[in-house]
PDB file of C-alpha atoms and ligand atoms in Angstrom:
ATOM      1  CA  MET Q 195      62.054  31.035 -22.430  1.00  0.00           C
ATOM      2  CA  SER Q 196      64.190  29.889 -25.343  1.00  0.00           C
ATOM      3  CA  ILE Q 197      63.539  26.406 -26.641  1.00  0.00           C
ATOM      4  CA  ARG Q 198      66.628  24.208 -26.623  1.00  0.00           C
ATOM      5  CA  PRO Q 199      67.468  22.068 -29.682  1.00  0.00           C
ATOM      6  CA  ARG Q 200      66.429  18.452 -29.317  1.00  0.00           C
ATOM      7  CA  ILE Q 201      69.168  15.879 -29.893  1.00  0.00           C
ATOM      8  CA  LEU Q 202      69.063  12.112 -29.704  1.00  0.00           C
ATOM      9  CA  LEU Q 203      71.952   9.830 -28.714  1.00  0.00           C
ATOM     10  CA  THR Q 204      71.271   6.354 -30.051  1.00  0.00           C
ATOM     11  CA  ARG Q 205      73.605   4.760 -27.450  1.00  0.00           C
ATOM     12  CA  ARG Q 206      74.930   5.741 -24.012  1.00  0.00           C
ATOM     13  CA  TRP Q 207      78.045   7.983 -24.120  1.00  0.00           C
ATOM     14  CA  THR Q 208      80.544   8.745 -21.349  1.00  0.00           C
ATOM     15  CA  ARG Q 209      79.098  10.556 -18.348  1.00  0.00           C
ATOM     16  CA  GLU Q 210      81.234  13.644 -19.003  1.00  0.00           C
ATOM     17  CA  VAL Q 211      79.897  14.094 -22.534  1.00  0.00           C
ATOM     18  CA  GLU Q 212      76.312  13.288 -21.627  1.00  0.00           C
ATOM     19  CA  GLN Q 213      76.447  15.918 -18.873  1.00  0.00           C
ATOM     20  CA  HIS Q 214      78.008  18.467 -21.213  1.00  0.00           C
ATOM     21  CA  LEU Q 215      75.338  17.914 -23.866  1.00  0.00           C
ATOM     22  CA  ALA Q 216      72.537  17.965 -21.278  1.00  0.00           C
ATOM     23  CA  SER Q 217      73.731  21.405 -20.138  1.00  0.00           C
ATOM     24  CA  LEU Q 218      73.166  22.755 -23.661  1.00  0.00           C
ATOM     25  CA  TYR Q 219      70.418  20.733 -25.309  1.00  0.00           C
ATOM     26  CA  ASP Q 220      67.260  18.807 -24.688  1.00  0.00           C
ATOM     27  CA  VAL Q 221      68.875  15.356 -24.883  1.00  0.00           C
ATOM     28  CA  THR Q 222      67.068  12.065 -25.461  1.00  0.00           C
ATOM     29  CA  ARG Q 223      69.174   9.106 -24.318  1.00  0.00           C
ATOM     30  CA  ASN Q 224      68.634   5.489 -25.245  1.00  0.00           C
ATOM     31  CA  GLU Q 225      68.566   4.293 -21.620  1.00  0.00           C
ATOM     32  CA  HIS Q 226      68.586   0.582 -22.560  1.00  0.00           C
ATOM     33  CA  ASP Q 227      71.685   1.068 -24.716  1.00  0.00           C
ATOM     34  CA  VAL Q 228      70.616  -1.523 -27.287  1.00  0.00           C
ATOM     35  CA  PRO Q 229      70.500  -0.679 -31.011  1.00  0.00           C
ATOM     36  CA  MET Q 230      67.345   1.213 -31.949  1.00  0.00           C
ATOM     37  CA  THR Q 231      64.993  -0.324 -34.506  1.00  0.00           C
ATOM     38  CA  ALA Q 232      64.413   1.271 -37.906  1.00  0.00           C
ATOM     39  CA  ASP Q 233      60.972   2.394 -36.702  1.00  0.00           C
ATOM     40  CA  GLU Q 234      62.476   4.030 -33.623  1.00  0.00           C
ATOM     41  CA  LEU Q 235      65.086   5.780 -35.769  1.00  0.00           C
ATOM     42  CA  ARG Q 236      62.446   7.082 -38.164  1.00  0.00           C
ATOM     43  CA  LYS Q 237      60.383   8.376 -35.225  1.00  0.00           C
ATOM     44  CA  ALA Q 238      63.496  10.018 -33.788  1.00  0.00           C
ATOM     45  CA  MET Q 239      64.103  11.752 -37.137  1.00  0.00           C
ATOM     46  CA  ARG Q 240      60.706  13.398 -36.808  1.00  0.00           C
ATOM     47  CA  GLU Q 241      61.149  14.495 -33.199  1.00  0.00           C
ATOM     48  CA  HIS Q 242      64.722  15.811 -32.987  1.00  0.00           C
ATOM     49  CA  ASP Q 243      66.942  18.440 -34.575  1.00  0.00           C
ATOM     50  CA  VAL Q 244      70.067  16.274 -34.474  1.00  0.00           C
ATOM     51  CA  LEU Q 245      70.516  12.509 -34.520  1.00  0.00           C
ATOM     52  CA  CYS Q 246      73.781  11.185 -33.062  1.00  0.00           C
ATOM     53  CA  PRO Q 247      74.216   7.568 -34.199  1.00  0.00           C
ATOM     54  CA  THR Q 248      77.066   5.072 -34.020  1.00  0.00           C
ATOM     55  CA  VAL Q 249      78.317   2.236 -36.187  1.00  0.00           C
ATOM     56  CA  THR Q 250      75.517   0.017 -34.789  1.00  0.00           C
ATOM     57  CA  ASP Q 251      72.779   2.105 -36.437  1.00  0.00           C
ATOM     58  CA  ARG Q 252      71.778   1.713 -40.063  1.00  0.00           C
ATOM     59  CA  ILE Q 253      71.012   5.214 -41.255  1.00  0.00           C
ATOM     60  CA  ASP Q 254      69.673   4.334 -44.677  1.00  0.00           C
ATOM     61  CA  ALA Q 255      67.540   6.118 -47.281  1.00  0.00           C
ATOM     62  CA  ALA Q 256      64.309   5.039 -45.547  1.00  0.00           C
ATOM     63  CA  VAL Q 257      65.426   6.610 -42.252  1.00  0.00           C
ATOM     64  CA  LEU Q 258      66.802   9.762 -43.878  1.00  0.00           C
ATOM     65  CA  GLY Q 259      63.837  10.214 -46.197  1.00  0.00           C
ATOM     66  CA  VAL Q 260      61.127   9.869 -43.557  1.00  0.00           C
ATOM     67  CA  ALA Q 261      58.121  12.167 -44.006  1.00  0.00           C
ATOM     68  CA  ASP Q 262      57.847  15.187 -41.678  1.00  0.00           C
ATOM     69  CA  ARG Q 263      61.533  14.936 -40.829  1.00  0.00           C
ATOM     70  CA  ARG Q 264      62.922  17.435 -38.336  1.00  0.00           C
ATOM     71  CA  VAL Q 265      66.585  16.313 -38.164  1.00  0.00           C
ATOM     72  CA  ARG Q 266      68.984  18.593 -40.055  1.00  0.00           C
ATOM     73  CA  LEU Q 267      72.289  17.196 -38.788  1.00  0.00           C
ATOM     74  CA  ILE Q 268      73.602  13.675 -38.230  1.00  0.00           C
ATOM     75  CA  GLY Q 269      76.455  13.935 -35.720  1.00  0.00           C
ATOM     76  CA  ASN Q 270      78.029  10.492 -35.983  1.00  0.00           C
ATOM     77  CA  PHE Q 271      79.956   9.181 -32.970  1.00  0.00           C
ATOM     78  CA  GLY Q 272      82.867   7.544 -34.785  1.00  0.00           C
ATOM     79  CA  VAL Q 273      85.088   8.148 -37.765  1.00  0.00           C
ATOM     80  CA  GLY Q 274      83.714   5.425 -40.067  1.00  0.00           C
ATOM     81  CA  ILE Q 275      80.505   6.455 -41.796  1.00  0.00           C
ATOM     82  CA  ASN Q 276      79.723   3.516 -44.094  1.00  0.00           C
ATOM     83  CA  HIS Q 277      76.531   2.831 -42.045  1.00  0.00           C
ATOM     84  CA  ILE Q 278      75.123   6.178 -43.252  1.00  0.00           C
ATOM     85  CA  ASP Q 279      73.726   6.608 -46.770  1.00  0.00           C
ATOM     86  CA  LEU Q 280      75.548   9.822 -47.651  1.00  0.00           C
ATOM     87  CA  ALA Q 281      73.891  10.122 -51.060  1.00  0.00           C
ATOM     88  CA  ALA Q 282      70.450  10.070 -49.400  1.00  0.00           C
ATOM     89  CA  ALA Q 283      71.636  12.563 -46.767  1.00  0.00           C
ATOM     90  CA  LYS Q 284      72.773  14.938 -49.511  1.00  0.00           C
ATOM     91  CA  GLN Q 285      69.546  14.459 -51.398  1.00  0.00           C
ATOM     92  CA  HIS Q 286      67.555  15.471 -48.307  1.00  0.00           C
ATOM     93  CA  ASP Q 287      69.926  18.307 -47.424  1.00  0.00           C
ATOM     94  CA  ILE Q 288      70.968  16.724 -44.118  1.00  0.00           C
ATOM     95  CA  ARG Q 289      74.504  17.524 -42.950  1.00  0.00           C
ATOM     96  CA  VAL Q 290      76.689  14.676 -41.614  1.00  0.00           C
ATOM     97  CA  THR Q 291      79.762  14.925 -39.390  1.00  0.00           C
ATOM     98  CA  ASN Q 292      82.148  12.304 -37.945  1.00  0.00           C
ATOM     99  CA  THR Q 293      84.934  12.250 -35.324  1.00  0.00           C
ATOM    100  CA  PRO Q 294      88.358  11.961 -36.967  1.00  0.00           C
ATOM    101  CA  ASP Q 295      91.771  12.577 -35.315  1.00  0.00           C
ATOM    102  CA  VAL Q 296      90.774  11.972 -31.691  1.00  0.00           C
ATOM    103  CA  LEU Q 297      90.773   8.185 -32.041  1.00  0.00           C
ATOM    104  CA  THR Q 298      93.846   7.818 -34.237  1.00  0.00           C
ATOM    105  CA  GLU Q 299      96.441   6.858 -31.583  1.00  0.00           C
ATOM    106  CA  THR Q 300      94.019   4.614 -29.687  1.00  0.00           C
ATOM    107  CA  THR Q 301      92.968   2.671 -32.752  1.00  0.00           C
ATOM    108  CA  ALA Q 302      96.575   2.334 -33.911  1.00  0.00           C
ATOM    109  CA  ASP Q 303      97.397   0.989 -30.432  1.00  0.00           C
ATOM    110  CA  LEU Q 304      94.757  -1.679 -30.886  1.00  0.00           C
ATOM    111  CA  ALA Q 305      96.149  -2.656 -34.283  1.00  0.00           C
ATOM    112  CA  ILE Q 306      99.533  -3.083 -32.588  1.00  0.00           C
ATOM    113  CA  LEU Q 307      97.921  -5.085 -29.777  1.00  0.00           C
ATOM    114  CA  LEU Q 308      96.393  -7.481 -32.307  1.00  0.00           C
ATOM    115  CA  LEU Q 309      99.658  -7.623 -34.232  1.00  0.00           C
ATOM    116  CA  LEU Q 310     101.510  -8.670 -31.077  1.00  0.00           C
ATOM    117  CA  MET Q 311      98.814 -11.057 -29.885  1.00  0.00           C
ATOM    118  CA  ALA Q 312      98.567 -12.780 -33.247  1.00  0.00           C
ATOM    119  CA  THR Q 313     102.300 -13.038 -33.941  1.00  0.00           C
ATOM    120  CA  ARG Q 314     103.095 -14.159 -30.366  1.00  0.00           C
ATOM    121  CA  ARG Q 315     100.070 -16.450 -30.032  1.00  0.00           C
ATOM    122  CA  ALA Q 316      98.954 -14.679 -26.866  1.00  0.00           C
ATOM    123  CA  GLY Q 317      95.306 -15.720 -27.133  1.00  0.00           C
ATOM    124  CA  GLU Q 318      96.248 -19.368 -27.467  1.00  0.00           C
ATOM    125  CA  GLY Q 319      98.588 -19.088 -24.500  1.00  0.00           C
ATOM    126  CA  GLU Q 320      96.013 -17.496 -22.244  1.00  0.00           C
ATOM    127  CA  ARG Q 321      93.343 -20.021 -23.191  1.00  0.00           C
ATOM    128  CA  GLU Q 322      95.732 -22.898 -22.503  1.00  0.00           C
ATOM    129  CA  LEU Q 323      96.727 -21.529 -19.117  1.00  0.00           C
ATOM    130  CA  ARG Q 324      93.174 -20.743 -17.976  1.00  0.00           C
ATOM    131  CA  ALA Q 325      92.017 -24.204 -19.046  1.00  0.00           C
ATOM    132  CA  GLY Q 326      94.691 -25.774 -16.811  1.00  0.00           C
ATOM    133  CA  ARG Q 327      96.434 -27.319 -19.836  1.00  0.00           C
ATOM    134  CA  TRP Q 328      99.818 -25.616 -19.323  1.00  0.00           C
ATOM    135  CA  THR Q 329     102.426 -28.226 -18.426  1.00  0.00           C
ATOM    136  CA  GLY Q 330     105.330 -25.813 -17.915  1.00  0.00           C
ATOM    137  CA  TRP Q 331     108.145 -24.127 -19.842  1.00  0.00           C
ATOM    138  CA  ARG Q 332     109.753 -25.919 -22.754  1.00  0.00           C
ATOM    139  CA  PRO Q 333     111.874 -24.754 -25.703  1.00  0.00           C
ATOM    140  CA  THR Q 334     109.272 -25.468 -28.371  1.00  0.00           C
ATOM    141  CA  HIS Q 335     106.183 -24.268 -26.545  1.00  0.00           C
ATOM    142  CA  LEU Q 336     103.845 -21.900 -28.464  1.00  0.00           C
ATOM    143  CA  MET Q 337     106.565 -20.411 -30.631  1.00  0.00           C
ATOM    144  CA  GLY Q 338     105.455 -17.305 -32.462  1.00  0.00           C
ATOM    145  CA  GLN Q 339     107.104 -14.951 -34.906  1.00  0.00           C
ATOM    146  CA  GLY Q 340     109.443 -12.021 -34.245  1.00  0.00           C
ATOM    147  CA  LEU Q 341     108.809  -8.601 -35.750  1.00  0.00           C
ATOM    148  CA  ALA Q 342     112.214  -6.949 -36.221  1.00  0.00           C
ATOM    149  CA  GLY Q 343     113.069  -6.633 -39.905  1.00  0.00           C
ATOM    150  CA  LYS Q 344     109.693  -8.030 -40.989  1.00  0.00           C
ATOM    151  CA  THR Q 345     107.467  -6.091 -43.360  1.00  0.00           C
ATOM    152  CA  LEU Q 346     104.201  -4.560 -42.196  1.00  0.00           C
ATOM    153  CA  GLY Q 347     101.938  -4.059 -45.213  1.00  0.00           C
ATOM    154  CA  LEU Q 348      99.236  -1.460 -44.674  1.00  0.00           C
ATOM    155  CA  VAL Q 349      96.141  -1.432 -46.835  1.00  0.00           C
ATOM    156  CA  GLY Q 350      95.014   2.200 -46.819  1.00  0.00           C
ATOM    157  CA  PHE Q 351      97.437   4.862 -45.579  1.00  0.00           C
ATOM    158  CA  GLY Q 352      95.308   7.415 -43.743  1.00  0.00           C
ATOM    159  CA  ARG Q 353      95.853   8.765 -40.245  1.00  0.00           C
ATOM    160  CA  ILE Q 354      95.425   5.484 -38.347  1.00  0.00           C
ATOM    161  CA  ALA Q 355      97.591   3.521 -40.781  1.00  0.00           C
ATOM    162  CA  GLN Q 356     100.360   6.123 -40.605  1.00  0.00           C
ATOM    163  CA  VAL Q 357     100.422   6.049 -36.808  1.00  0.00           C
ATOM    164  CA  THR Q 358     100.352   2.244 -36.809  1.00  0.00           C
ATOM    165  CA  ALA Q 359     103.313   2.358 -39.205  1.00  0.00           C
ATOM    166  CA  ARG Q 360     105.195   4.738 -36.917  1.00  0.00           C
ATOM    167  CA  LYS Q 361     104.648   2.573 -33.854  1.00  0.00           C
ATOM    168  CA  ALA Q 362     105.568  -0.656 -35.653  1.00  0.00           C
ATOM    169  CA  HIS Q 363     108.668   0.885 -37.221  1.00  0.00           C
ATOM    170  CA  LEU Q 364     110.016   2.780 -34.217  1.00  0.00           C
ATOM    171  CA  ALA Q 365     109.082   0.323 -31.475  1.00  0.00           C
ATOM    172  CA  PHE Q 366     109.593  -2.994 -33.242  1.00  0.00           C
ATOM    173  CA  GLY Q 367     111.936  -2.259 -36.138  1.00  0.00           C
ATOM    174  CA  MET Q 368     109.440  -3.327 -38.797  1.00  0.00           C
ATOM    175  CA  LYS Q 369     109.808  -2.273 -42.425  1.00  0.00           C
ATOM    176  CA  ILE Q 370     106.770  -0.428 -43.754  1.00  0.00           C
ATOM    177  CA  ALA Q 371     104.981  -0.975 -47.045  1.00  0.00           C
ATOM    178  CA  TYR Q 372     101.571   0.272 -48.071  1.00  0.00           C
ATOM    179  CA  HIS Q 373      98.952   0.325 -50.769  1.00  0.00           C
ATOM    180  CA  SER Q 374      96.383   3.075 -51.107  1.00  0.00           C
ATOM    181  CA  ARG Q 375      94.428   4.838 -53.822  1.00  0.00           C
ATOM    182  CA  ARG Q 376      96.797   7.793 -53.659  1.00  0.00           C
ATOM    183  CA  ARG Q 377     100.488   7.718 -52.937  1.00  0.00           C
ATOM    184  CA  ALA Q 378     101.387   9.656 -49.763  1.00  0.00           C
ATOM    185  CA  ALA Q 379     103.592  12.766 -49.805  1.00  0.00           C
ATOM    186  CA  ALA Q 380     107.338  12.108 -49.757  1.00  0.00           C
ATOM    187  CA  ASP Q 381     107.795  13.490 -46.214  1.00  0.00           C
ATOM    188  CA  ILE Q 382     105.112  11.140 -44.862  1.00  0.00           C
ATOM    189  CA  GLU Q 383     106.762   8.150 -46.517  1.00  0.00           C
ATOM    190  CA  ALA Q 384     110.178   9.283 -45.260  1.00  0.00           C
ATOM    191  CA  GLY Q 385     109.056   9.218 -41.594  1.00  0.00           C
ATOM    192  CA  THR Q 386     108.969   5.412 -41.612  1.00  0.00           C
ATOM    193  CA  GLY Q 387     110.740   4.672 -44.897  1.00  0.00           C
ATOM    194  CA  ALA Q 388     107.350   3.497 -46.190  1.00  0.00           C
ATOM    195  CA  HIS Q 389     107.422   1.819 -49.588  1.00  0.00           C
ATOM    196  CA  PHE Q 390     104.402   2.364 -51.857  1.00  0.00           C
ATOM    197  CA  TYR Q 391     102.904  -0.562 -53.766  1.00  0.00           C
ATOM    198  CA  ALA Q 392     100.607   0.430 -56.611  1.00  0.00           C
ATOM    199  CA  SER Q 393      99.427  -3.180 -56.687  1.00  0.00           C
ATOM    200  CA  LEU Q 394      97.551  -4.605 -53.685  1.00  0.00           C
ATOM    201  CA  ASP Q 395      98.264  -8.110 -54.966  1.00  0.00           C
ATOM    202  CA  GLU Q 396     101.988  -7.425 -54.770  1.00  0.00           C
ATOM    203  CA  LEU Q 397     101.719  -5.920 -51.307  1.00  0.00           C
ATOM    204  CA  VAL Q 398      99.845  -8.895 -49.858  1.00  0.00           C
ATOM    205  CA  ALA Q 399     102.343 -11.312 -51.433  1.00  0.00           C
ATOM    206  CA  THR Q 400     105.303  -9.424 -49.939  1.00  0.00           C
ATOM    207  CA  ALA Q 401     104.200  -8.426 -46.443  1.00  0.00           C
ATOM    208  CA  ASP Q 402     104.702 -10.528 -43.311  1.00  0.00           C
ATOM    209  CA  VAL Q 403     101.866  -8.779 -41.495  1.00  0.00           C
ATOM    210  CA  ILE Q 404      98.998  -7.201 -43.449  1.00  0.00           C
ATOM    211  CA  SER Q 405      96.986  -4.592 -41.553  1.00  0.00           C
ATOM    212  CA  LEU Q 406      93.744  -3.191 -42.979  1.00  0.00           C
ATOM    213  CA  HIS Q 407      92.991   0.534 -42.624  1.00  0.00           C
ATOM    214  CA  CYS Q 408      90.739   1.333 -45.566  1.00  0.00           C
ATOM    215  CA  PRO Q 409      87.166   2.588 -45.222  1.00  0.00           C
ATOM    216  CA  GLY Q 410      84.238   0.165 -45.389  1.00  0.00           C
ATOM    217  CA  GLY Q 411      81.536   0.272 -48.061  1.00  0.00           C
ATOM    218  CA  ALA Q 412      80.887  -1.067 -51.532  1.00  0.00           C
ATOM    219  CA  GLU Q 413      84.329  -0.153 -52.906  1.00  0.00           C
ATOM    220  CA  THR Q 414      86.227  -2.242 -50.370  1.00  0.00           C
ATOM    221  CA  PHE Q 415      83.733  -5.111 -49.924  1.00  0.00           C
ATOM    222  CA  HIS Q 416      85.733  -8.386 -49.774  1.00  0.00           C
ATOM    223  CA  LEU Q 417      88.890  -6.598 -50.856  1.00  0.00           C
ATOM    224  CA  ILE Q 418      90.663  -9.420 -49.051  1.00  0.00           C
ATOM    225  CA  ASP Q 419      89.086 -12.422 -50.737  1.00  0.00           C
ATOM    226  CA  ALA Q 420      90.128 -16.025 -51.368  1.00  0.00           C
ATOM    227  CA  PRO Q 421      92.548 -15.216 -54.248  1.00  0.00           C
ATOM    228  CA  ARG Q 422      94.272 -12.482 -52.203  1.00  0.00           C
ATOM    229  CA  LEU Q 423      94.493 -14.754 -49.162  1.00  0.00           C
ATOM    230  CA  ALA Q 424      96.055 -17.353 -51.456  1.00  0.00           C
ATOM    231  CA  ARG Q 425      98.741 -14.856 -52.493  1.00  0.00           C
ATOM    232  CA  MET Q 426      99.848 -14.298 -48.879  1.00  0.00           C
ATOM    233  CA  LYS Q 427     102.853 -16.049 -47.406  1.00  0.00           C
ATOM    234  CA  PRO Q 428     102.080 -19.182 -45.337  1.00  0.00           C
ATOM    235  CA  THR Q 429     103.599 -17.304 -42.383  1.00  0.00           C
ATOM    236  CA  ALA Q 430     101.517 -14.166 -42.994  1.00  0.00           C
ATOM    237  CA  VAL Q 431      99.352 -12.580 -40.309  1.00  0.00           C
ATOM    238  CA  LEU Q 432      96.252 -10.536 -41.182  1.00  0.00           C
ATOM    239  CA  ILE Q 433      95.053  -7.718 -38.890  1.00  0.00           C
ATOM    240  CA  ASN Q 434      91.681  -6.026 -39.367  1.00  0.00           C
ATOM    241  CA  THR Q 435      90.735  -2.952 -37.349  1.00  0.00           C
ATOM    242  CA  ALA Q 436      88.926  -1.315 -40.296  1.00  0.00           C
ATOM    243  CA  ARG Q 437      85.544  -2.818 -41.175  1.00  0.00           C
ATOM    244  CA  GLY Q 438      84.489  -6.471 -41.188  1.00  0.00           C
ATOM    245  CA  PRO Q 439      83.167  -6.688 -44.760  1.00  0.00           C
ATOM    246  CA  VAL Q 440      86.602  -5.716 -46.137  1.00  0.00           C
ATOM    247  CA  VAL Q 441      87.491  -9.390 -45.548  1.00  0.00           C
ATOM    248  CA  ASP Q 442      85.624 -12.385 -46.940  1.00  0.00           C
ATOM    249  CA  GLU Q 443      85.219 -14.069 -43.557  1.00  0.00           C
ATOM    250  CA  ALA Q 444      84.354 -17.515 -44.956  1.00  0.00           C
ATOM    251  CA  ALA Q 445      87.499 -17.437 -47.115  1.00  0.00           C
ATOM    252  CA  LEU Q 446      89.551 -16.322 -44.103  1.00  0.00           C
ATOM    253  CA  VAL Q 447      88.199 -19.187 -41.992  1.00  0.00           C
ATOM    254  CA  ALA Q 448      89.257 -21.631 -44.722  1.00  0.00           C
ATOM    255  CA  ALA Q 449      92.736 -20.081 -45.069  1.00  0.00           C
ATOM    256  CA  LEU Q 450      93.354 -20.083 -41.319  1.00  0.00           C
ATOM    257  CA  GLY Q 451      91.906 -23.560 -40.832  1.00  0.00           C
ATOM    258  CA  GLU Q 452      94.162 -25.049 -43.504  1.00  0.00           C
ATOM    259  CA  MET Q 453      97.123 -22.994 -42.192  1.00  0.00           C
ATOM    260  CA  ARG Q 454      97.515 -21.331 -45.592  1.00  0.00           C
ATOM    261  CA  ILE Q 455      98.229 -18.202 -43.559  1.00  0.00           C
ATOM    262  CA  ALA Q 456      99.536 -18.294 -39.996  1.00  0.00           C
ATOM    263  CA  ALA Q 457      97.114 -16.172 -38.001  1.00  0.00           C
ATOM    264  CA  ALA Q 458      94.647 -13.303 -37.923  1.00  0.00           C
ATOM    265  CA  GLY Q 459      93.865 -10.593 -35.399  1.00  0.00           C
ATOM    266  CA  LEU Q 460      90.373  -9.173 -35.837  1.00  0.00           C
ATOM    267  CA  ASP Q 461      88.482  -6.359 -34.142  1.00  0.00           C
ATOM    268  CA  VAL Q 462      85.669  -6.096 -36.697  1.00  0.00           C
ATOM    269  CA  TYR Q 463      83.360  -8.623 -38.362  1.00  0.00           C
ATOM    270  CA  GLU Q 464      81.136  -8.944 -41.397  1.00  0.00           C
ATOM    271  CA  GLU Q 465      77.857  -9.086 -39.438  1.00  0.00           C
ATOM    272  CA  GLU Q 466      78.538  -7.553 -36.045  1.00  0.00           C
ATOM    273  CA  PRO Q 467      77.855  -8.581 -33.351  1.00  0.00           C
ATOM    274  CA  ARG Q 468      77.579 -12.030 -34.964  1.00  0.00           C
ATOM    275  CA  VAL Q 469      80.977 -13.661 -35.378  1.00  0.00           C
ATOM    276  CA  HIS Q 470      81.488 -16.411 -37.961  1.00  0.00           C
ATOM    277  CA  PRO Q 471      81.351 -19.704 -35.998  1.00  0.00           C
ATOM    278  CA  GLY Q 472      84.372 -20.913 -37.951  1.00  0.00           C
ATOM    279  CA  LEU Q 473      86.446 -18.079 -36.496  1.00  0.00           C
ATOM    280  CA  LEU Q 474      85.349 -18.927 -32.963  1.00  0.00           C
ATOM    281  CA  ALA Q 475      86.633 -22.462 -33.420  1.00  0.00           C
ATOM    282  CA  LEU Q 476      90.099 -21.432 -34.632  1.00  0.00           C
ATOM    283  CA  GLN Q 477      93.092 -21.243 -32.304  1.00  0.00           C
ATOM    284  CA  ASN Q 478      95.025 -18.988 -34.704  1.00  0.00           C
ATOM    285  CA  ALA Q 479      92.428 -16.205 -34.731  1.00  0.00           C
ATOM    286  CA  VAL Q 480      92.640 -13.474 -32.089  1.00  0.00           C
ATOM    287  CA  LEU Q 481      89.155 -11.990 -31.758  1.00  0.00           C
ATOM    288  CA  LEU Q 482      88.255  -8.714 -30.052  1.00  0.00           C
ATOM    289  CA  PRO Q 483      84.778  -7.120 -29.872  1.00  0.00           C
ATOM    290  CA  HIS Q 484      85.272  -3.877 -31.900  1.00  0.00           C
ATOM    291  CA  LEU Q 485      87.395  -2.141 -29.264  1.00  0.00           C
ATOM    292  CA  GLY Q 486      89.508   0.063 -31.577  1.00  0.00           C
ATOM    293  CA  SER Q 487      88.710   3.390 -29.923  1.00  0.00           C
ATOM    294  CA  ALA Q 488      87.609   2.011 -26.553  1.00  0.00           C
ATOM    295  CA  THR Q 489      89.497   4.027 -23.949  1.00  0.00           C
ATOM    296  CA  GLU Q 490      87.816   6.357 -21.473  1.00  0.00           C
ATOM    297  CA  GLU Q 491      89.811   9.331 -22.796  1.00  0.00           C
ATOM    298  CA  THR Q 492      89.134   8.626 -26.449  1.00  0.00           C
ATOM    299  CA  ARG Q 493      85.432   7.894 -26.080  1.00  0.00           C
ATOM    300  CA  THR Q 494      85.067  11.199 -24.213  1.00  0.00           C
ATOM    301  CA  ALA Q 495      87.107  13.002 -26.870  1.00  0.00           C
ATOM    302  CA  MET Q 496      84.897  11.499 -29.573  1.00  0.00           C
ATOM    303  CA  GLY Q 497      81.766  12.720 -27.809  1.00  0.00           C
ATOM    304  CA  MET Q 498      83.278  16.182 -27.337  1.00  0.00           C
ATOM    305  CA  ARG Q 499      84.118  16.235 -31.036  1.00  0.00           C
ATOM    306  CA  VAL Q 500      80.466  15.571 -31.835  1.00  0.00           C
ATOM    307  CA  ALA Q 501      79.561  18.352 -29.367  1.00  0.00           C
ATOM    308  CA  ALA Q 502      81.927  20.761 -31.161  1.00  0.00           C
ATOM    309  CA  ASN Q 503      80.244  19.978 -34.468  1.00  0.00           C
ATOM    310  CA  LEU Q 504      76.806  20.545 -32.943  1.00  0.00           C
ATOM    311  CA  ALA Q 505      77.928  23.870 -31.458  1.00  0.00           C
ATOM    312  CA  ALA Q 506      79.216  25.018 -34.846  1.00  0.00           C
ATOM    313  CA  PHE Q 507      76.030  23.874 -36.537  1.00  0.00           C
ATOM    314  CA  PHE Q 508      73.731  25.794 -34.192  1.00  0.00           C
ATOM    315  CA  ALA Q 509      75.990  28.874 -34.330  1.00  0.00           C
ATOM    316  CA  GLY Q 510      75.908  28.786 -38.125  1.00  0.00           C
ATOM    317  CA  ARG Q 511      79.699  28.254 -38.320  1.00  0.00           C
ATOM    318  CA  PRO Q 512      81.464  25.870 -40.750  1.00  0.00           C
ATOM    319  CA  LEU Q 513      81.454  22.237 -39.562  1.00  0.00           C
ATOM    320  CA  GLN Q 514      85.030  21.086 -38.994  1.00  0.00           C
ATOM    321  CA  ASP Q 515      84.191  17.416 -39.566  1.00  0.00           C
ATOM    322  CA  ALA Q 516      81.610  17.660 -42.313  1.00  0.00           C
ATOM    323  CA  VAL Q 517      81.501  14.573 -44.500  1.00  0.00           C
ATOM    324  CA  CYS Q 518      78.525  15.951 -46.409  1.00  0.00           C
TER     325      CYS Q 518
HETATM  326  C1  DGY A 788      84.832   4.261 -35.752  1.00  0.00           C
HETATM  327  O1  DGY A 788      85.091   5.314 -35.185  1.00  0.00           O
HETATM  328  O2  DGY A 788      84.665   4.190 -36.970  1.00  0.00           O
HETATM  329  C2  DGY A 788      84.686   3.044 -34.918  1.00  0.00           C
HETATM  330  O3  DGY A 788      84.881   1.888 -35.664  1.00  0.00           O
HETATM  331  C3  DGY A 788      83.321   3.010 -34.291  1.00  0.00           C
HETATM  332  O4  DGY A 788      82.404   3.396 -35.235  1.00  0.00           O
END
């Protein structure tokens, strides 16, 4: 009897993917679906061939460098990998894969949802109505901002940012501007007439809506800080579907509270699942619980993408989504 590889899923995945993986591997599921402790992760590293974590797991040097380690592949469920110490993974010769492409449209949809909710004050409206405070239609009630002809400034111009740009440009007539480390190819810019800003400071001062799409990690920590918030227009709206620590949350609370910018739409937070109490108290902050890729189809596609990487790994084929 052949022995099947042992894989561990740190959280519950969709039924379809769990069944698929169980048909191929000896799968350990985290039945309680709460984040595993560092001790549990280290133990799992000793007992499995593959660890499949998510953004809620801290896969640091202590986890990766555990003695008597058996894991040879980290198959991350998600595209962002700033919760994994890639340098330590390389040092220990552990391969790491992620799940790009399959969540691009869904996450861009959520950026657009936040953009609409924040500019049209949808959260405020729903809270007012549910609290029984709505007194009826009137010309000056909860006026928001229109989008046509306004400038959407994207910070980072990878797949999700490009699709967000396309949706905002084609559906709402927004002008597109972006800042990223590398300027995009001319044909990509031409699709939405995107204008490149070499200076992030200039982009944030020009844009009406600023949407963050850069990776997390040390390089982008507090990229949007108090001075950059101060450069934004008083009517500006900030959208974050990237990673919480890209924004200095305390500085954002101050800017929103003093109406130095108009609104924010956030899906990610500095210390998830904790949300800054100042944000919770603000009417002009739309707050979602990290739902960027949360559709049935996309979460299944993400799991199947992990499965494809595992299949390639065990067949000795190149890993299509290798990040190290
Ligand atoms: C992603 O795919 O990066 C999501 O934010 C969940 O990790």
